[in-house]
XYZ file of N, CA, C and O in Angstrom:
796
model
N 0.828 -1.212 0.000
C 0.000 0.000 0.000
C 0.863 1.264 0.000
O 0.569 2.219 -0.706
N 1.929 1.246 0.799
C 2.812 2.409 0.864
C 3.453 2.701 -0.481
O 3.522 3.850 -0.925
N 3.903 1.624 -1.168
C 4.517 1.799 -2.485
C 3.498 2.331 -3.492
O 3.824 3.146 -4.350
N 2.285 1.863 -3.393
C 1.231 2.322 -4.301
C 0.960 3.805 -4.101
O 0.794 4.556 -5.080
N 0.917 4.250 -2.860
C 0.699 5.677 -2.564
C 1.844 6.515 -3.108
O 1.624 7.577 -3.703
N 3.067 6.029 -2.942
C 4.241 6.760 -3.444
C 4.206 6.871 -4.966
O 4.550 7.910 -5.520
N 3.782 5.784 -5.624
C 3.677 5.821 -7.094
C 2.620 6.827 -7.529
O 2.799 7.563 -8.495
N 1.501 6.863 -6.810
C 0.427 7.810 -7.147
C 0.874 9.255 -6.949
O 0.546 10.135 -7.754
N 1.625 9.493 -5.879
C 2.143 10.842 -5.619
C 3.097 11.256 -6.737
O 3.027 12.377 -7.265
N 3.994 10.336 -7.121
C 4.958 10.631 -8.188
C 4.256 10.901 -9.509
O 4.618 11.820 -10.250
N 3.212 10.120 -9.801
C 2.452 10.305 -11.037
C 1.711 11.633 -11.015
O 1.633 12.338 -12.031
N 1.179 12.013 -9.870
C 0.477 13.281 -9.733
C 1.418 14.465 -9.978
O 1.057 15.440 -10.655
N 2.629 14.359 -9.436
C 3.632 15.407 -9.657
C 3.973 15.511 -11.136
O 4.064 16.608 -11.700
N 4.159 14.360 -11.793
C 4.503 14.355 -13.220
C 3.400 14.994 -14.057
O 3.660 15.786 -14.968
N 2.147 14.674 -13.736
C 1.018 15.229 -14.480
C 0.909 16.745 -14.286
O 0.571 17.476 -15.224
N 1.184 17.204 -13.084
C 1.151 18.653 -12.831
C 2.223 19.374 -13.649
O 1.985 20.468 -14.167
N 3.413 18.781 -13.759
C 4.489 19.387 -14.543
C 4.131 19.400 -16.029
O 4.403 20.375 -16.731
N 3.517 18.320 -16.506
C 3.081 18.270 -17.907
C 2.027 19.337 -18.185
O 2.018 19.953 -19.253
N 1.143 19.579 -17.224
C 0.110 20.596 -17.388
C 0.727 21.987 -17.502
O 0.279 22.817 -18.300
N 1.779 22.242 -16.722
C 2.470 23.528 -16.814
C 3.095 23.714 -18.196
O 3.049 24.795 -18.777
N 3.696 22.640 -18.724
C 4.273 22.705 -20.061
C 3.185 22.978 -21.095
O 3.357 23.802 -21.995
N 2.058 22.280 -20.954
C 0.962 22.457 -21.898
C 0.389 23.872 -21.846
O -0.006 24.430 -22.874
N 0.322 24.462 -20.652
C -0.179 25.834 -20.521
C 0.696 26.803 -21.302
O 0.200 27.702 -21.982
N 2.029 26.630 -21.204
C 2.951 27.511 -21.923
C 2.791 27.348 -23.426
O 2.694 28.333 -24.170
N 2.707 26.100 -23.889
C 2.558 25.857 -25.323
C 1.200 26.346 -25.835
O 1.114 26.927 -26.918
N 0.147 26.142 -25.043
C -1.185 26.618 -25.456
C -1.216 28.133 -25.565
O -1.800 28.692 -26.498
N -0.583 28.827 -24.612
C -0.574 30.290 -24.646
C 0.153 30.784 -25.892
O -0.211 31.815 -26.462
N 1.176 30.031 -26.314
C 1.910 30.430 -27.516
C 1.076 30.174 -28.766
O 1.008 31.011 -29.666
N 0.388 29.038 -28.810
C -0.427 28.705 -29.974
C -1.667 29.583 -30.074
O -2.281 29.672 -31.138
N -2.037 30.248 -28.984
C -3.175 31.170 -29.012
C -2.840 32.478 -29.726
O -3.741 33.253 -30.060
N -1.544 32.726 -29.962
C -1.151 33.934 -30.688
C -1.624 33.844 -32.135
O -1.755 32.747 -32.688
N -1.868 35.001 -32.789
C -2.187 34.968 -34.218
C -1.076 34.273 -35.003
O 0.093 34.340 -34.622
N -1.438 33.607 -36.080
C -0.460 32.808 -36.830
C 0.725 33.631 -37.308
O 1.858 33.148 -37.347
N 0.482 34.912 -37.647
C 1.579 35.746 -38.149
C 2.531 36.204 -37.058
O 3.519 36.878 -37.318
N 2.245 35.832 -35.801
C 3.138 36.179 -34.696
C 3.837 34.948 -34.112
O 4.527 35.042 -33.102
N 3.657 33.790 -34.772
C 4.262 32.564 -34.264
C 5.504 32.190 -35.061
O 5.585 32.420 -36.267
N 6.464 31.589 -34.374
C 7.711 31.133 -34.968
C 7.895 29.651 -34.653
O 7.268 29.127 -33.734
N 8.772 28.960 -35.405
C 9.119 27.595 -34.993
C 9.836 27.647 -33.644
O 10.810 28.380 -33.498
N 9.335 26.920 -32.645
C 9.917 26.991 -31.309
C 10.142 25.595 -30.725
O 9.524 24.622 -31.155
N 11.038 25.534 -29.754
C 11.299 24.321 -28.984
C 11.127 24.670 -27.510
O 11.652 25.686 -27.043
N 10.383 23.842 -26.792
C 10.187 24.044 -25.359
C 11.433 23.582 -24.604
O 11.988 22.520 -24.899
N 11.898 24.375 -23.638
C 13.076 24.012 -22.846
C 12.832 24.330 -21.380
O 12.069 25.241 -21.052
N 13.484 23.571 -20.523
C 13.408 23.810 -19.086
C 14.653 24.547 -18.612
O 15.752 24.309 -19.110
N 14.458 25.436 -17.644
C 15.573 26.142 -17.021
C 16.177 25.201 -15.972
O 15.517 24.832 -15.011
N 17.444 24.812 -16.189
C 18.090 23.855 -15.272
C 19.193 24.506 -14.439
O 19.814 23.857 -13.600
N 19.440 25.785 -14.667
C 20.438 26.515 -13.892
C 20.314 27.991 -14.180
O 19.747 28.396 -15.196
N 20.832 28.814 -13.265
C 20.728 30.267 -13.472
C 21.768 30.994 -12.633
O 22.226 30.497 -11.605
N 22.134 32.182 -13.103
C 23.029 33.062 -12.353
C 22.617 34.492 -12.649
O 22.803 34.987 -13.760
N 22.025 35.157 -11.645
C 21.580 36.541 -11.799
C 22.445 37.506 -10.999
O 22.181 38.703 -10.973
N 23.478 36.984 -10.328
C 24.273 37.816 -9.429
C 25.565 38.324 -10.057
O 26.109 39.323 -9.628
N 26.084 37.643 -11.067
C 27.337 38.056 -11.693
C 27.140 39.204 -12.662
O 26.028 39.709 -12.857
N 28.228 39.615 -13.289
C 28.139 40.693 -14.270
C 27.405 40.232 -15.522
O 26.828 41.033 -16.246
N 27.434 38.913 -15.775
C 26.682 38.356 -16.891
C 25.525 37.538 -16.328
O 25.724 36.571 -15.607
N 24.308 37.947 -16.639
C 23.128 37.249 -16.137
C 22.678 36.229 -17.181
O 22.475 36.571 -18.341
N 22.554 34.967 -16.742
C 22.225 33.933 -17.713
C 21.417 32.810 -17.075
O 21.323 32.690 -15.855
N 20.823 31.994 -17.966
C 20.145 30.774 -17.556
C 20.719 29.620 -18.369
O 21.230 29.817 -19.467
N 20.631 28.415 -17.801
C 21.033 27.201 -18.508
C 19.769 26.440 -18.886
O 18.849 26.294 -18.075
N 19.723 25.955 -20.126
C 18.542 25.269 -20.651
C 18.872 23.823 -21.007
O 20.005 23.522 -21.415
N 17.893 22.941 -20.874
C 18.138 21.520 -21.089
C 18.041 21.092 -22.552
O 17.720 19.946 -22.868
N 18.309 22.004 -23.455
C 18.370 21.687 -24.880
C 19.730 22.149 -25.409
O 20.181 23.255 -25.097
N 20.363 21.257 -26.217
C 21.699 21.574 -26.705
C 21.897 21.211 -28.159
O 20.937 21.128 -28.938
N 23.146 20.970 -28.518
C 23.510 20.679 -29.905
C 22.756 19.458 -30.440
O 22.348 19.430 -31.602
N 22.560 18.471 -29.588
C 21.850 17.255 -29.997
C 20.381 17.528 -30.308
O 19.734 16.740 -30.982
N 19.864 18.655 -29.831
C 18.462 19.033 -30.073
C 18.346 20.084 -31.177
O 17.263 20.620 -31.411
N 19.468 20.385 -31.833
C 19.442 21.354 -32.925
C 19.639 22.794 -32.506
O 19.426 23.713 -33.305
N 20.042 23.035 -31.264
C 20.238 24.398 -30.806
C 21.485 25.016 -31.427
O 22.473 24.334 -31.687
N 21.434 26.330 -31.655
C 22.555 27.063 -32.230
C 22.735 28.401 -31.517
O 21.791 28.923 -30.913
N 23.922 28.926 -31.613
C 24.227 30.231 -31.032
C 23.340 31.299 -31.664
O 23.054 31.257 -32.862
N 22.905 32.246 -30.844
C 22.071 33.387 -31.236
C 20.590 33.053 -31.418
O 19.812 33.928 -31.806
N 20.167 31.819 -31.137
C 18.733 31.551 -31.147
C 18.068 32.383 -30.035
O 18.490 32.339 -28.885
N 17.024 33.173 -30.359
C 16.327 33.963 -29.334
C 15.553 33.067 -28.368
O 15.068 31.992 -28.746
N 15.424 33.529 -27.119
C 14.679 32.805 -26.095
C 13.526 33.690 -25.641
O 13.720 34.854 -25.276
N 12.302 33.123 -25.659
C 11.106 33.897 -25.340
C 10.232 33.114 -24.354
O 10.531 31.966 -24.015
N 9.141 33.743 -23.923
C 8.093 33.048 -23.186
C 6.757 33.397 -23.852
O 6.739 33.890 -24.973
N 5.646 33.127 -23.167
C 4.324 33.398 -23.725
C 4.200 34.852 -24.187
O 4.892 35.746 -23.709
N 3.309 35.075 -25.131
C 3.057 36.414 -25.692
C 4.281 37.016 -26.370
O 4.408 38.235 -26.491
N 5.217 36.156 -26.801
C 6.419 36.623 -27.511
C 7.228 37.632 -26.704
O 7.735 38.619 -27.234
N 7.357 37.375 -25.407
C 8.196 38.231 -24.565
C 9.633 37.754 -24.660
O 9.938 36.607 -24.335
N 10.525 38.625 -25.104
C 11.938 38.272 -25.255
C 12.624 38.299 -23.892
O 12.499 39.256 -23.138
N 13.393 37.227 -23.600
C 14.165 37.235 -22.360
C 15.671 37.119 -22.596
O 16.458 37.358 -21.698
N 16.082 36.745 -23.809
C 17.520 36.653 -24.070
C 17.832 35.890 -25.344
O 16.961 35.707 -26.207
N 19.064 35.411 -25.458
C 19.475 34.617 -26.616
C 20.542 33.615 -26.192
O 21.274 33.812 -25.213
N 20.630 32.527 -26.933
C 21.636 31.504 -26.661
C 23.010 32.009 -27.075
O 23.189 32.517 -28.190
N 23.982 31.881 -26.184
C 25.344 32.344 -26.486
C 26.360 31.214 -26.521
O 27.423 31.357 -27.116
N 26.045 30.085 -25.853
C 26.932 28.924 -25.882
C 26.089 27.663 -25.990
O 25.050 27.558 -25.343
N 26.555 26.727 -26.831
C 25.811 25.487 -27.041
C 26.715 24.294 -26.744
O 27.829 24.198 -27.254
N 26.218 23.378 -25.919
C 26.914 22.140 -25.593
C 26.050 20.974 -26.080
O 24.973 21.182 -26.627
N 26.528 19.768 -25.920
C 25.794 18.622 -26.468
C 24.369 18.532 -25.940
O 23.423 18.339 -26.716
N 24.192 18.669 -24.632
C 22.884 18.438 -24.028
C 22.282 19.644 -23.306
O 21.224 19.522 -22.690
N 22.947 20.766 -23.340
C 22.385 21.974 -22.734
C 22.964 23.212 -23.403
O 23.939 23.136 -24.148
N 22.342 24.349 -23.124
C 22.769 25.627 -23.704
C 22.756 26.713 -22.642
O 22.030 26.624 -21.649
N 23.552 27.725 -22.884
C 23.588 28.903 -22.017
C 22.942 30.067 -22.752
O 23.264 30.335 -23.911
N 22.004 30.726 -22.091
C 21.324 31.878 -22.690
C 21.545 33.112 -21.832
O 21.229 33.109 -20.643
N 22.112 34.148 -22.420
C 22.313 35.418 -21.723
C 21.020 36.219 -21.774
O 20.353 36.293 -22.812
N 20.652 36.814 -20.647
C 19.389 37.544 -20.538
C 19.526 38.973 -21.053
O 20.613 39.550 -21.041
N 18.408 39.553 -21.469
C 18.425 40.935 -21.943
C 18.791 41.897 -20.824
O 19.237 43.018 -21.081
N 18.631 41.474 -19.567
C 18.991 42.321 -18.428
C 20.489 42.304 -18.148
O 20.961 43.012 -17.266
N 21.242 41.497 -18.889
C 22.693 41.446 -18.725
C 23.334 42.633 -19.437
O 22.941 42.982 -20.554
N 24.331 43.284 -18.818
C 24.932 44.475 -19.421
C 25.635 44.225 -20.749
O 25.821 45.153 -21.528
N 26.031 42.987 -21.026
C 26.710 42.719 -22.292
C 25.749 42.260 -23.385
O 26.173 41.846 -24.467
N 24.445 42.332 -23.116
C 23.438 41.985 -24.120
C 22.823 43.272 -24.670
O 22.206 44.034 -23.930
N 23.024 43.515 -25.951
C 22.503 44.727 -26.591
C 21.486 44.336 -27.662
O 21.777 43.510 -28.515
N 20.321 44.958 -27.600
C 19.221 44.596 -28.491
C 18.704 45.831 -29.226
O 18.255 46.784 -28.589
N 18.752 45.846 -30.556
C 18.137 46.945 -31.309
C 16.616 46.904 -31.139
O 15.997 45.866 -31.350
N 16.042 48.022 -30.744
C 14.610 48.050 -30.444
C 13.953 49.278 -31.066
O 14.637 50.171 -31.600
N 12.639 49.309 -30.973
C 11.897 50.519 -31.326
C 10.723 50.667 -30.376
O 10.252 49.689 -29.793
N 10.289 51.901 -30.223
C 9.123 52.191 -29.388
C 7.886 52.033 -30.262
O 7.772 52.670 -31.310
N 6.988 51.164 -29.844
C 5.874 50.762 -30.696
C 5.008 51.938 -31.134
O 4.602 52.033 -32.295
N 4.723 52.851 -30.208
C 3.792 53.945 -30.527
C 4.395 54.983 -31.471
O 3.681 55.569 -32.287
N 5.693 55.244 -31.357
C 6.309 56.329 -32.135
C 7.229 55.828 -33.236
O 7.659 56.621 -34.064
N 7.561 54.522 -33.218
C 8.508 53.893 -34.157
C 9.916 54.439 -34.005
O 10.754 54.311 -34.883
N 10.205 55.076 -32.875
C 11.543 55.591 -32.593
C 12.484 54.435 -32.254
O 12.157 53.592 -31.425
N 13.658 54.414 -32.884
C 14.600 53.326 -32.673
C 15.622 53.661 -31.602
O 15.894 54.836 -31.316
N 16.191 52.634 -31.001
C 17.222 52.811 -29.983
C 17.933 51.494 -29.741
O 17.681 50.495 -30.418
N 18.820 51.482 -28.766
C 19.584 50.288 -28.422
C 19.358 49.982 -26.949
O 19.655 50.806 -26.078
N 18.855 48.785 -26.664
C 18.541 48.388 -25.297
C 19.717 47.658 -24.660
O 20.336 46.795 -25.283
N 20.028 48.009 -23.403
C 21.092 47.344 -22.651
C 20.607 47.058 -21.236
O 19.761 47.758 -20.699
N 21.189 46.026 -20.611
C 20.890 45.726 -19.223
C 21.821 46.487 -18.292
O 22.705 47.212 -18.733
N 21.606 46.287 -16.994
C 22.477 46.896 -15.985
C 23.056 45.797 -15.099
O 22.477 44.739 -14.934
N 24.231 46.085 -14.516
C 24.941 45.081 -13.729
C 24.209 44.706 -12.456
O 24.119 43.534 -12.100
N 23.635 45.675 -11.762
C 23.059 45.408 -10.448
C 21.550 45.189 -10.521
O 21.054 44.107 -10.283
N 20.817 46.208 -10.864
C 19.357 46.098 -10.834
C 18.846 45.285 -12.022
O 19.500 45.145 -13.035
N 17.623 44.749 -11.842
C 16.937 44.090 -12.951
C 16.238 45.179 -13.771
O 15.022 45.290 -13.785
N 17.056 45.970 -14.437
C 16.562 47.163 -15.124
C 17.161 47.235 -16.516
O 18.287 46.809 -16.749
N 16.403 47.760 -17.434
C 16.866 47.899 -18.809
C 16.985 49.381 -19.151
O 16.182 50.205 -18.724
N 18.006 49.693 -19.931
C 18.268 51.078 -20.332
C 18.130 51.190 -21.846
O 18.710 50.395 -22.590
N 17.373 52.176 -22.287
C 17.212 52.435 -23.718
C 18.101 53.608 -24.099
O 17.886 54.739 -23.660
N 19.108 53.324 -24.924
C 20.089 54.332 -25.327
C 19.876 54.795 -26.772
O 19.112 54.199 -27.534
N 20.595 55.859 -27.111
C 20.671 56.402 -28.476
C 19.340 56.934 -29.004
O 19.079 56.923 -30.203
N 18.482 57.420 -28.087
C 17.235 58.066 -28.497
C 17.435 59.580 -28.411
O 17.633 60.115 -27.317
N 17.423 60.298 -29.551
C 17.652 61.748 -29.547
C 16.666 62.474 -28.641
O 15.510 62.064 -28.497
N 17.143 63.566 -28.042
C 16.287 64.273 -27.072
C 15.131 65.031 -27.718
O 14.206 65.442 -27.027
N 15.152 65.188 -29.052
C 14.035 65.868 -29.707
C 12.851 64.929 -29.973
O 11.794 65.367 -30.425
N 13.022 63.629 -29.677
C 11.920 62.689 -29.854
C 11.016 62.700 -28.629
O 11.490 62.697 -27.503
N 9.709 62.719 -28.861
C 8.738 62.743 -27.766
C 8.519 61.320 -27.249
O 7.893 60.483 -27.907
N 9.052 61.061 -26.061
C 8.939 59.742 -25.448
C 8.202 59.864 -24.117
O 8.466 60.781 -23.347
N 7.274 58.938 -23.845
C 6.480 59.003 -22.624
C 6.508 57.669 -21.883
O 6.689 56.607 -22.488
N 6.321 57.736 -20.565
C 6.238 56.516 -19.762
C 4.996 55.714 -20.185
O 3.988 56.292 -20.603
N 5.111 54.405 -20.083
C 4.003 53.545 -20.468
C 4.053 53.075 -21.904
O 3.332 52.142 -22.287
N 4.901 53.711 -22.728
C 5.017 53.274 -24.109
C 5.744 51.925 -24.174
O 6.574 51.607 -23.331
N 5.410 51.139 -25.189
C 5.879 49.759 -25.309
C 7.156 49.675 -26.150
O 7.261 50.304 -27.200
N 8.098 48.859 -25.665
C 9.368 48.662 -26.374
C 9.398 47.251 -26.957
O 9.164 46.264 -26.247
N 9.674 47.143 -28.272
C 9.736 45.854 -28.959
C 11.032 45.771 -29.770
O 11.705 46.789 -29.999
N 11.384 44.585 -30.192
C 12.581 44.420 -31.026
C 12.334 45.009 -32.414
O 11.235 44.904 -32.959
N 13.381 45.606 -32.980
C 13.257 46.202 -34.315
C 13.579 45.214 -35.421
O 13.165 45.388 -36.564
N 14.362 44.178 -35.087
C 14.701 43.161 -36.076
C 15.812 43.516 -37.033
O 16.142 42.747 -37.934
N 16.466 44.686 -36.839
C 17.454 45.123 -37.825
C 18.797 44.412 -37.693
O 19.627 44.496 -38.599
N 19.016 43.700 -36.590
C 20.306 43.031 -36.405
C 20.331 41.617 -36.971
O 21.381 40.985 -37.033
N 19.178 41.097 -37.386
C 19.133 39.763 -37.947
C 19.181 38.648 -36.910
O 19.166 37.469 -37.260
N 19.256 38.992 -35.628
C 19.274 37.992 -34.556
C 17.880 37.837 -33.961
O 17.345 36.729 -33.881
N 17.294 38.948 -33.536
C 15.963 38.921 -32.930
C 14.912 39.280 -33.978
O 15.037 40.313 -34.648
N 13.870 38.467 -34.129
C 12.792 38.831 -35.060
C 12.132 40.141 -34.638
O 12.114 40.486 -33.461
N 11.591 40.842 -35.584
C 10.903 42.106 -35.305
C 9.620 41.859 -34.522
O 8.887 40.905 -34.784
N 9.344 42.703 -33.537
C 8.066 42.687 -32.850
C 8.003 41.900 -31.563
O 6.930 41.780 -30.975
N 9.140 41.365 -31.067
C 9.122 40.676 -29.787
C 9.001 41.705 -28.659
O 9.680 42.731 -28.672
N 8.144 41.429 -27.701
C 7.907 42.362 -26.595
C 9.054 42.324 -25.589
O 9.522 41.249 -25.214
N 9.493 43.501 -25.135
C 10.532 43.577 -24.110
C 9.993 44.177 -22.812
O 10.234 43.668 -21.728
N 9.272 45.268 -22.911
C 8.734 45.892 -21.703
C 8.143 47.249 -22.008
O 7.856 47.575 -23.164
N 7.966 48.054 -20.948
C 7.420 49.394 -21.151
C 8.310 50.432 -20.487
O 9.025 50.150 -19.526
N 8.270 51.630 -21.034
C 9.104 52.721 -20.532
C 8.609 53.157 -19.152
O 7.425 53.433 -18.963
N 9.538 53.183 -18.198
C 9.166 53.519 -16.821
C 9.668 54.893 -16.388
O 9.145 55.480 -15.437
N 10.688 55.422 -17.082
C 11.226 56.730 -16.694
C 11.942 57.377 -17.874
O 12.644 56.704 -18.622
N 11.757 58.693 -18.025
C 12.404 59.443 -19.114
C 13.032 60.701 -18.544
O 12.384 61.461 -17.835
N 14.317 60.889 -18.840
C 15.018 62.100 -18.414
C 15.650 62.773 -19.630
O 16.310 62.113 -20.427
N 15.432 64.081 -19.729
C 16.005 64.852 -20.835
C 16.879 65.955 -20.254
O 16.444 66.718 -19.401
N 18.131 66.028 -20.734
C 19.077 67.043 -20.269
C 19.537 67.903 -21.442
O 19.797 67.391 -22.535
N 19.627 69.200 -21.192
C 20.105 70.110 -22.237
C 21.546 69.813 -22.633
O 21.968 70.089 -23.744
N 22.296 69.229 -21.713
C 23.722 68.976 -21.965
C 23.969 67.682 -22.736
O 25.068 67.458 -23.233
N 22.967 66.822 -22.808
C 23.144 65.522 -23.442
C 22.431 65.461 -24.792
O 21.372 66.038 -24.984
N 23.035 64.717 -25.737
C 22.418 64.525 -27.051
C 21.231 63.563 -26.987
O 20.261 63.699 -27.739
N 21.349 62.575 -26.085
C 20.338 61.524 -26.032
C 19.593 61.540 -24.694
O 20.124 61.984 -23.683
N 18.382 61.033 -24.717
C 17.579 60.928 -23.506
C 18.054 59.755 -22.651
O 18.631 58.796 -23.155
N 17.786 59.837 -21.355
C 18.028 58.715 -20.458
C 16.683 58.044 -20.205
O 15.803 58.618 -19.583
N 16.558 56.829 -20.702
C 15.268 56.136 -20.665
C 15.425 54.786 -19.964
O 16.312 54.000 -20.303
N 14.561 54.537 -18.984
C 14.553 53.249 -18.297
C 13.336 52.445 -18.760
O 12.266 52.997 -18.998
N 13.554 51.135 -18.869
C 12.496 50.242 -19.344
C 12.237 49.152 -18.304
O 13.175 48.511 -17.824
N 10.974 48.963 -17.956
C 10.589 47.898 -17.036
C 10.312 46.624 -17.836
O 9.472 46.621 -18.735
N 11.035 45.512 -17.537
C 10.808 44.267 -18.280
C 9.366 43.781 -18.149
O 8.711 43.995 -17.134
N 8.880 43.109 -19.185
C 7.500 42.647 -19.208
C 7.273 41.434 -18.320
O 6.124 41.062 -18.066
N 8.356 40.812 -17.835
C 8.216 39.610 -17.025
C 9.348 39.527 -16.014
O 10.441 40.056 -16.256
N 9.086 38.892 -14.868
C 10.128 38.654 -13.874
C 10.891 37.386 -14.265
O 10.430 36.270 -14.039
N 12.056 37.593 -14.870
C 12.816 36.472 -15.424
C 13.259 35.490 -14.343
O 13.351 34.284 -14.575
N 13.493 35.985 -13.132
C 13.996 35.130 -12.057
C 13.060 33.970 -11.731
O 13.491 32.946 -11.204
N 11.771 34.115 -12.046
C 10.803 33.090 -11.668
C 10.534 32.061 -12.772
O 9.709 31.169 -12.610
N 11.228 32.182 -13.887
C 10.964 31.301 -15.020
C 11.413 29.868 -14.758
O 12.480 29.626 -14.206
N 10.593 28.924 -15.183
C 10.949 27.508 -15.125
C 11.061 26.901 -16.516
O 11.821 25.964 -16.728
N 10.289 27.446 -17.456
C 10.293 26.945 -18.822
C 10.285 28.111 -19.802
O 9.722 29.164 -19.521
N 10.904 27.895 -20.956
C 10.985 28.943 -21.978
C 10.771 28.310 -23.351
O 10.715 27.089 -23.492
N 10.668 29.162 -24.348
C 10.581 28.721 -25.737
C 11.787 29.278 -26.492
O 12.120 30.450 -26.354
N 12.427 28.440 -27.276
C 13.582 28.846 -28.069
C 13.151 28.953 -29.523
O 12.635 27.985 -30.099
N 13.336 30.122 -30.125
C 12.987 30.311 -31.536
C 14.085 29.689 -32.392
O 15.253 30.070 -32.312
N 13.691 28.733 -33.234
C 14.680 27.993 -34.024
C 14.682 28.367 -35.498
O 15.415 27.777 -36.289
N 13.857 29.317 -35.886
C 13.815 29.732 -37.288
C 12.885 30.908 -37.463
O 12.277 31.391 -36.517
N 12.773 31.386 -38.689
C 11.924 32.532 -38.975
C 10.511 32.073 -39.289
O 10.245 30.888 -39.519
N 9.581 33.031 -39.337
C 8.197 32.696 -39.688
C 8.123 32.160 -41.106
O 7.335 31.280 -41.418
N 8.986 32.678 -42.019
C 8.979 32.226 -43.396
C 9.317 30.741 -43.488
O 8.769 30.008 -44.281
N 10.245 30.296 -42.631
C 10.629 28.883 -42.642
C 9.502 28.002 -42.135
O 9.460 26.816 -42.416
N 8.585 28.609 -41.392
C 7.485 27.851 -40.810
C 6.297 27.743 -41.769
O 5.359 27.024 -41.506
N 6.347 28.512 -42.840
C 5.212 28.565 -43.759
C 5.370 27.541 -44.878
O 6.466 27.112 -45.163
């Protein structure tokens, strides 16, 4: 009887984990077809948010077809980073909040372009290279511009939380609040190709 109860508990845990995976995949498939990419589901098996480089380790690697620079997202096409190192059975993905991760972006409402960077300490994103003559407001949405050929256009990053304009500076100081708390992630989606390849 004891062994039977233990087996039932183990099976219940497994089913709950499968349901979580299915929820993530269902939320992705609920997106309009023109916003979907070929993706692979991966589990977060390690993480480091305290060093100068913030990254997660994923349980998909070279044997699963993973390659360097594959973007990593979650539901609703929220960008969280990209793969930077690939091993046989796992991969390392640097987060957009890492200071050495730079992402070409644009502000959805105004189409103003800029370059997004992370910060070493806080879980904060900085939007650089936006001229001070551009009208930027808090609450506006920041998405990938797609001009670098790494990140597809239109992936959600977050919203503008603070704007500072100085007469002495050419560019505005803009802070961006990420659309998701990356520290709590257990599963992610890895984009393995373009929408055209999926058609």
